[in-house]
Amino acid sequence: MLSAAHAADKPADTVYRNGYVYTVDARDSVQQALAVRGGRIVYVGDNDGAKALTGKKTEVIDLQGRMLMPGLIDGHMHPQSGGSRLLNCSLNYESLTMPQFQSRIQACIDRDKKSGADRWLVVVNWFQQGMLPDGVETTAGMLDVLKTDRPIIVRSSFGHSSLLNSKGVKVAKVERDTPDPAGGKITRDDKGNATGLLEDAAQDMAMNLLPPLTVAENLAASKAALAAMRQQGITSFLDAYTDPETMTAFTDLQKQGKLTARAHFAVLIDLDKGATPQSAVAELLKQQKQFDQGPTRVAPSMQVRHAKLFMDGVISAPAFTGAMLEPYLVNKGTPEKPDWQPGASTGPASYFSQDALRTTLKELARAHIDPHIHVDGDRAVRESLDAIEALRATPEGKRVRPALAHDEIVDPADYPRFARLDVTPVLSFQWGKPAPDTLGALKDYMGPQRYATVEPQALLLNAGARIAYGSDWPVDPLDEWFALKVGVTRTAAPDAGKEYAGRLTAQPGMPRAEVLRAITLNAAYTLRQETQTGSLEVGKLADMIVLDRNFFTIPAEDIANIKVLQTVVGGKIVYQSKGMR
Ligand SMILES: [Zn+2]
């Protein structure tokens, strides 16, 4: 860090003046000007002070009142699958009629002249629940009318179902007498024949036939991911479930000077295949040794300091793999006269037993690795907090920064435990809106009491939790500004349709300042980067963005329309739109 006196006597590389400089410092103070030298912030204050740092070679940027703020830090995303989906045939998460669905896929087939009849066509980002009209059947037949001999797989954006054409069904050997695999379902018609729709683990029958990404495809995916991030204003991210191929691709891009965000990677800890907590952590450390580049520095680099653990699946139908304290409700009446009563299932046993989780967390703590745990149902949350409570009682457990990702349903008794145990919930704000997956069925099988607490963003905040944001891209499109809007309003997009008007449940939204803190300083905390990034303060890295409108003064719904005009990482402009010049 530079002393004030030293900072004052040398001109800055860049000075931003006449701005609404939103700092995310301890007081959320707003300043007028900011100066950068050597990739770090050397001044934040008024125009006059910045003038003293303006030399002959200083570039002066007149913000003309525009908002400058810390770069966005996405605390949970899947950049490689996000990036590769940008390169696939994509249905863009849109609600489509059957003719639209068909013509979009035909266009992809027609564009790709090189692929032979054996090569799978992979179609992604299919908004299955949004097909029009409501309840329209989706079967292999819908794809068989397309002009192609290739096998086709259409993957839902949720990741829980895939539709194959008849050729795909044949190639994947989904036959009449093929039993449903564990954790999956082959959808069948009245006669017992596969319809082409595969649910959950049954998708693997086709997915396992897709060739892994080539080195070139991996590189293209990382490149596409970084381009999307720059445009959104993301300057640091956590890959919440990585692999060596992904880290190799990002390393290669870095060597070419094309790594434009600070990259963090979480390695999966999976005790399924005979691994022990010790051997799984040893494998993680091996990957860390290969790919981690040490402490944060001015130029973006790669860090491997997180472990990913799954405690459960998802609370949504038809999977019901979220681990719940109380049973999912089932309809014991008729479709016309429903009678929702507790059923037999509370979801699966947690994927880690309490013993295994405690041992794993302890091993990770010893290795200075922070756990990032997938928890969707309230039992998964409870059991993770229990294990963290035990960890906190050990000497090595005190320095750990555990994060619990998703937290779609949390028992209110557990809200205060996040603050007490210093556990950061990493939330995807965009899930807290009326949508096909949050209305109707979810309400029915959760029952009114639990449903009132879904997506408990403000409820956790009000209980003192440090909330961080993670997009979970590509489960949803990468649209951080829409997500922040939903964090404030808990409403869908204005064009989402009448049935999705209004707020999700009676819960309040989060205050705007808290929403921004979640995607800046609090996410930086989960990456152990908060002394370097996440706020605009003297001595910190110049990771920042210029917005086309003021996040704080526009109507809340307009937050979704914010465009980033300039993205700066370590003092270097990595993205600039025409609007900036
Ligand atoms: Zn995820």
XYZ file of N, CA and C and ligand atoms in Angstrom, residues 76 78 406 472, ligand 1:
13
model
N -20.284 -17.684 -7.682
C -20.646 -19.075 -8.007
C -21.130 -19.121 -9.452
N -20.454 -21.358 -13.538
C -19.847 -22.485 -14.244
C -19.413 -21.982 -15.621
N -26.860 -21.574 -2.655
C -28.258 -21.774 -3.055
C -29.252 -21.520 -1.922
N -24.728 -18.726 -10.768
C -24.951 -20.119 -11.166
C -25.090 -20.262 -12.679
Zn -23.814 -24.278 -9.491
